[in-house]
Amino acid sequence: MRARRSAAPRDWERVSRDVAAAYFPHELTVLGAQIESRLTLQTLDLGPVLIGHVGWGADVQIECAYPGAYEVNMPLTGHLVSRGRHGSVTSVAGQATIFRADTPSLISHWDATCTVLGVKFDSDWLDREAERVLGTGLGRAAAVLLSNSTCTTGQPTVGGS
């Protein structure tokens, strides 16, 4: 079990590289005026599960595909707006957005005050565990996740509070 905390870099290219190396590859776009980064980045690697605490400290947009992993992003503060093939969904504190593995995803607005608790699950591992635990024979955790959540964008949101 390895915990990792990063010192906040100042420039956006380095911020993007640090998050890509520690957590997930992406294309980052700073929205509005280019302000100095106030990155929050802490990760805990548990093998097939990676837990992250991430905040950009600025309004940003993120394009990613979460290669080989399902991603659950739950804002602790602020909000996220995600767009998928069926529209957009906003997640606030106590709610989570689930992103499918290997599927292009757009977080069109990650607000400056938003920090998330993110959990990234290796898709092969989660598929095997879902089938083993649930005995569904579905073969993919996505089928279970989608059947137990509200899907408004192709990126289901599961309620919290």
PDB file of C-alpha atoms in Angstrom:
ATOM      1  CA  MET A   1       0.000   0.000   0.000  1.00  0.00           C
ATOM      2  CA  ARG A   2       1.579   3.247  -1.139  1.00  0.00           C
ATOM      3  CA  ALA A   3       0.371   6.747  -0.349  1.00  0.00           C
ATOM      4  CA  ARG A   4       1.566   9.580  -2.503  1.00  0.00           C
ATOM      5  CA  ARG A   5       1.263  13.308  -1.927  1.00  0.00           C
ATOM      6  CA  SER A   6       2.572  15.800  -4.455  1.00  0.00           C
ATOM      7  CA  ALA A   7       3.889  19.295  -3.918  1.00  0.00           C
ATOM      8  CA  ALA A   8       1.794  21.693  -5.965  1.00  0.00           C
ATOM      9  CA  PRO A   9       3.584  22.612  -9.186  1.00  0.00           C
ATOM     10  CA  ARG A  10       3.076  26.125 -10.535  1.00  0.00           C
ATOM     11  CA  ASP A  11       2.701  25.684 -14.307  1.00  0.00           C
ATOM     12  CA  TRP A  12      -0.283  23.965 -15.943  1.00  0.00           C
ATOM     13  CA  GLU A  13       1.743  21.661 -18.220  1.00  0.00           C
ATOM     14  CA  ARG A  14       3.530  20.238 -15.210  1.00  0.00           C
ATOM     15  CA  VAL A  15       0.266  20.008 -13.245  1.00  0.00           C
ATOM     16  CA  SER A  16      -1.297  18.009 -16.062  1.00  0.00           C
ATOM     17  CA  ARG A  17       1.752  15.711 -16.355  1.00  0.00           C
ATOM     18  CA  ASP A  18       1.824  15.103 -12.582  1.00  0.00           C
ATOM     19  CA  VAL A  19      -1.855  14.143 -12.459  1.00  0.00           C
ATOM     20  CA  ALA A  20      -1.484  11.954 -15.569  1.00  0.00           C
ATOM     21  CA  ALA A  21       1.472  10.125 -14.036  1.00  0.00           C
ATOM     22  CA  ALA A  22      -0.117   9.662 -10.610  1.00  0.00           C
ATOM     23  CA  TYR A  23      -3.758   9.130 -11.457  1.00  0.00           C
ATOM     24  CA  PHE A  24      -5.166   9.247 -15.002  1.00  0.00           C
ATOM     25  CA  PRO A  25      -4.119  10.349 -18.483  1.00  0.00           C
ATOM     26  CA  HIS A  26      -6.152  13.286 -19.798  1.00  0.00           C
ATOM     27  CA  GLU A  27      -6.260  16.462 -21.846  1.00  0.00           C
ATOM     28  CA  LEU A  28      -6.561  19.487 -19.561  1.00  0.00           C
ATOM     29  CA  THR A  29      -7.963  22.858 -20.591  1.00  0.00           C
ATOM     30  CA  VAL A  30      -7.977  25.764 -18.160  1.00  0.00           C
ATOM     31  CA  LEU A  31     -11.223  27.710 -18.545  1.00  0.00           C
ATOM     32  CA  GLY A  32     -11.116  31.488 -18.345  1.00  0.00           C
ATOM     33  CA  ALA A  33      -8.056  33.415 -17.230  1.00  0.00           C
ATOM     34  CA  GLN A  34      -4.896  31.381 -16.718  1.00  0.00           C
ATOM     35  CA  ILE A  35      -4.342  31.601 -12.990  1.00  0.00           C
ATOM     36  CA  GLU A  36      -1.588  29.955 -11.023  1.00  0.00           C
ATOM     37  CA  SER A  37      -2.232  26.323 -10.230  1.00  0.00           C
ATOM     38  CA  ARG A  38      -3.437  25.331  -6.767  1.00  0.00           C
ATOM     39  CA  LEU A  39      -3.327  21.580  -7.333  1.00  0.00           C
ATOM     40  CA  THR A  40      -4.483  19.144  -4.663  1.00  0.00           C
ATOM     41  CA  LEU A  41      -3.232  15.629  -5.424  1.00  0.00           C
ATOM     42  CA  GLN A  42      -2.983  12.693  -3.081  1.00  0.00           C
ATOM     43  CA  THR A  43      -3.189   9.063  -4.145  1.00  0.00           C
ATOM     44  CA  LEU A  44      -3.248   5.697  -2.437  1.00  0.00           C
ATOM     45  CA  ASP A  45      -2.424   2.704  -4.630  1.00  0.00           C
ATOM     46  CA  LEU A  46      -4.090  -0.527  -3.490  1.00  0.00           C
ATOM     47  CA  GLY A  47      -3.217  -2.588  -6.565  1.00  0.00           C
ATOM     48  CA  PRO A  48      -6.394  -2.942  -8.636  1.00  0.00           C
ATOM     49  CA  VAL A  49      -7.901   0.074  -6.835  1.00  0.00           C
ATOM     50  CA  LEU A  50      -6.401   3.564  -6.828  1.00  0.00           C
ATOM     51  CA  ILE A  51      -7.888   6.189  -4.534  1.00  0.00           C
ATOM     52  CA  GLY A  52      -7.275   9.825  -5.284  1.00  0.00           C
ATOM     53  CA  HIS A  53      -8.019  13.203  -3.750  1.00  0.00           C
ATOM     54  CA  VAL A  54      -7.829  15.680  -6.622  1.00  0.00           C
ATOM     55  CA  GLY A  55      -8.575  19.381  -7.010  1.00  0.00           C
ATOM     56  CA  TRP A  56      -7.260  21.757  -9.655  1.00  0.00           C
ATOM     57  CA  GLY A  57      -7.851  25.079  -7.887  1.00  0.00           C
ATOM     58  CA  ALA A  58      -9.122  26.613 -11.125  1.00  0.00           C
ATOM     59  CA  ASP A  59     -12.041  26.089 -13.489  1.00  0.00           C
ATOM     60  CA  VAL A  60     -10.925  23.374 -15.909  1.00  0.00           C
ATOM     61  CA  GLN A  61     -12.216  21.001 -18.548  1.00  0.00           C
ATOM     62  CA  ILE A  62     -10.886  17.456 -18.792  1.00  0.00           C
ATOM     63  CA  GLU A  63     -11.089  14.974 -21.648  1.00  0.00           C
ATOM     64  CA  CYS A  64     -10.141  11.407 -20.806  1.00  0.00           C
ATOM     65  CA  ALA A  65     -11.020   7.800 -21.512  1.00  0.00           C
ATOM     66  CA  TYR A  66      -9.988   6.101 -18.234  1.00  0.00           C
ATOM     67  CA  PRO A  67      -8.016   3.375 -20.022  1.00  0.00           C
ATOM     68  CA  GLY A  68      -8.564  -0.044 -18.466  1.00  0.00           C
ATOM     69  CA  ALA A  69     -10.432   1.360 -15.467  1.00  0.00           C
ATOM     70  CA  TYR A  70     -13.843   2.372 -14.192  1.00  0.00           C
ATOM     71  CA  GLU A  71     -13.731   5.731 -12.427  1.00  0.00           C
ATOM     72  CA  VAL A  72     -15.995   7.044  -9.688  1.00  0.00           C
ATOM     73  CA  ASN A  73     -15.668  10.768  -8.932  1.00  0.00           C
ATOM     74  CA  MET A  74     -17.449  12.121  -5.875  1.00  0.00           C
ATOM     75  CA  PRO A  75     -17.063  15.828  -5.154  1.00  0.00           C
ATOM     76  CA  LEU A  76     -16.225  16.646  -1.550  1.00  0.00           C
ATOM     77  CA  THR A  77     -16.556  20.355  -2.324  1.00  0.00           C
ATOM     78  CA  GLY A  78     -17.751  22.260  -5.381  1.00  0.00           C
ATOM     79  CA  HIS A  79     -19.192  20.530  -8.437  1.00  0.00           C
ATOM     80  CA  LEU A  80     -18.416  18.719 -11.689  1.00  0.00           C
ATOM     81  CA  VAL A  81     -20.372  18.874 -14.917  1.00  0.00           C
ATOM     82  CA  SER A  82     -19.892  15.872 -17.203  1.00  0.00           C
ATOM     83  CA  ARG A  83     -21.156  15.372 -20.718  1.00  0.00           C
ATOM     84  CA  GLY A  84     -21.931  12.098 -22.390  1.00  0.00           C
ATOM     85  CA  ARG A  85     -23.943  10.834 -25.282  1.00  0.00           C
ATOM     86  CA  HIS A  86     -27.293  11.512 -23.529  1.00  0.00           C
ATOM     87  CA  GLY A  87     -26.656  15.008 -22.180  1.00  0.00           C
ATOM     88  CA  SER A  88     -24.992  16.470 -19.120  1.00  0.00           C
ATOM     89  CA  VAL A  89     -25.037  15.698 -15.425  1.00  0.00           C
ATOM     90  CA  THR A  90     -23.859  17.772 -12.480  1.00  0.00           C
ATOM     91  CA  SER A  91     -22.375  16.075  -9.429  1.00  0.00           C
ATOM     92  CA  VAL A  92     -22.145  17.938  -6.137  1.00  0.00           C
ATOM     93  CA  ALA A  93     -20.884  16.964  -2.686  1.00  0.00           C
ATOM     94  CA  GLY A  94     -22.359  13.615  -1.706  1.00  0.00           C
ATOM     95  CA  GLN A  95     -23.052  12.495  -5.283  1.00  0.00           C
ATOM     96  CA  ALA A  96     -20.807  10.580  -7.642  1.00  0.00           C
ATOM     97  CA  THR A  97     -20.404  10.227 -11.360  1.00  0.00           C
ATOM     98  CA  ILE A  98     -19.339   6.843 -12.711  1.00  0.00           C
ATOM     99  CA  PHE A  99     -17.236   6.758 -15.859  1.00  0.00           C
ATOM    100  CA  ARG A 100     -17.002   3.659 -18.023  1.00  0.00           C
ATOM    101  CA  ALA A 101     -13.629   2.161 -18.798  1.00  0.00           C
ATOM    102  CA  ASP A 102     -12.086   2.895 -22.187  1.00  0.00           C
ATOM    103  CA  THR A 103     -14.865   5.312 -23.150  1.00  0.00           C
ATOM    104  CA  PRO A 104     -14.106   8.905 -24.152  1.00  0.00           C
ATOM    105  CA  SER A 105     -15.465  11.164 -21.411  1.00  0.00           C
ATOM    106  CA  LEU A 106     -15.703  14.901 -20.995  1.00  0.00           C
ATOM    107  CA  ILE A 107     -15.806  16.736 -17.706  1.00  0.00           C
ATOM    108  CA  SER A 108     -16.868  20.029 -19.252  1.00  0.00           C
ATOM    109  CA  HIS A 109     -16.548  21.994 -16.005  1.00  0.00           C
ATOM    110  CA  TRP A 110     -14.608  21.040 -12.889  1.00  0.00           C
ATOM    111  CA  ASP A 111     -15.070  24.179 -10.828  1.00  0.00           C
ATOM    112  CA  ALA A 112     -12.222  25.898  -8.994  1.00  0.00           C
ATOM    113  CA  THR A 113     -13.597  24.948  -5.562  1.00  0.00           C
ATOM    114  CA  CYS A 114     -14.154  21.286  -6.456  1.00  0.00           C
ATOM    115  CA  THR A 115     -12.079  18.559  -4.871  1.00  0.00           C
ATOM    116  CA  VAL A 116     -13.073  14.969  -5.503  1.00  0.00           C
ATOM    117  CA  LEU A 117     -12.597  11.647  -3.875  1.00  0.00           C
ATOM    118  CA  GLY A 118     -11.912   9.511  -6.911  1.00  0.00           C
ATOM    119  CA  VAL A 119     -11.753   5.739  -6.982  1.00  0.00           C
ATOM    120  CA  LYS A 120     -10.307   4.038 -10.032  1.00  0.00           C
ATOM    121  CA  PHE A 121     -11.017   0.309 -10.400  1.00  0.00           C
ATOM    122  CA  ASP A 122      -9.052  -1.889 -12.786  1.00  0.00           C
ATOM    123  CA  SER A 123     -11.801  -2.982 -15.177  1.00  0.00           C
ATOM    124  CA  ASP A 124     -10.683  -6.615 -15.563  1.00  0.00           C
ATOM    125  CA  TRP A 125     -10.395  -7.022 -11.793  1.00  0.00           C
ATOM    126  CA  LEU A 126     -13.762  -5.375 -11.088  1.00  0.00           C
ATOM    127  CA  ASP A 127     -15.489  -7.428 -13.787  1.00  0.00           C
ATOM    128  CA  ARG A 128     -14.104 -10.664 -12.293  1.00  0.00           C
ATOM    129  CA  GLU A 129     -15.006  -9.631  -8.733  1.00  0.00           C
ATOM    130  CA  ALA A 130     -18.528  -8.536  -9.700  1.00  0.00           C
ATOM    131  CA  GLU A 131     -19.137 -11.861 -11.407  1.00  0.00           C
ATOM    132  CA  ARG A 132     -17.646 -13.830  -8.492  1.00  0.00           C
ATOM    133  CA  VAL A 133     -19.492 -11.951  -5.742  1.00  0.00           C
ATOM    134  CA  LEU A 134     -22.808 -11.468  -7.508  1.00  0.00           C
ATOM    135  CA  GLY A 135     -22.806 -14.729  -9.412  1.00  0.00           C
ATOM    136  CA  THR A 136     -24.400 -12.874 -12.288  1.00  0.00           C
ATOM    137  CA  GLY A 137     -22.517 -14.336 -15.190  1.00  0.00           C
ATOM    138  CA  LEU A 138     -22.733 -10.846 -16.704  1.00  0.00           C
ATOM    139  CA  GLY A 139     -18.994 -10.728 -17.171  1.00  0.00           C
ATOM    140  CA  ARG A 140     -18.809  -6.942 -16.874  1.00  0.00           C
ATOM    141  CA  ALA A 141     -19.217  -4.749 -13.822  1.00  0.00           C
ATOM    142  CA  ALA A 142     -20.641  -2.035 -16.086  1.00  0.00           C
ATOM    143  CA  ALA A 143     -23.803  -4.078 -16.540  1.00  0.00           C
ATOM    144  CA  VAL A 144     -24.255  -4.236 -12.755  1.00  0.00           C
ATOM    145  CA  LEU A 145     -23.360  -0.576 -12.226  1.00  0.00           C
ATOM    146  CA  LEU A 146     -25.719   0.582 -14.947  1.00  0.00           C
ATOM    147  CA  SER A 147     -28.600  -1.515 -13.673  1.00  0.00           C
ATOM    148  CA  ASN A 148     -28.286  -0.014 -10.176  1.00  0.00           C
ATOM    149  CA  SER A 149     -27.883   3.680 -10.959  1.00  0.00           C
ATOM    150  CA  THR A 150     -29.584   6.509 -12.768  1.00  0.00           C
ATOM    151  CA  CYS A 151     -28.107   6.932 -16.216  1.00  0.00           C
ATOM    152  CA  THR A 152     -28.651  10.348 -17.758  1.00  0.00           C
ATOM    153  CA  THR A 153     -25.476  10.747 -19.801  1.00  0.00           C
ATOM    154  CA  GLY A 154     -24.025   7.349 -20.356  1.00  0.00           C
ATOM    155  CA  GLN A 155     -22.094   8.252 -17.216  1.00  0.00           C
ATOM    156  CA  PRO A 156     -24.479   7.241 -14.442  1.00  0.00           C
ATOM    157  CA  THR A 157     -24.827   9.304 -11.308  1.00  0.00           C
ATOM    158  CA  VAL A 158     -25.405   7.635  -8.003  1.00  0.00           C
ATOM    159  CA  GLY A 159     -26.945   9.779  -5.288  1.00  0.00           C
ATOM    160  CA  GLY A 160     -25.464  10.411  -1.903  1.00  0.00           C
ATOM    161  CA  SER A 161     -27.197  12.799   0.430  1.00  0.00           C
TER     162      SER A 161
END
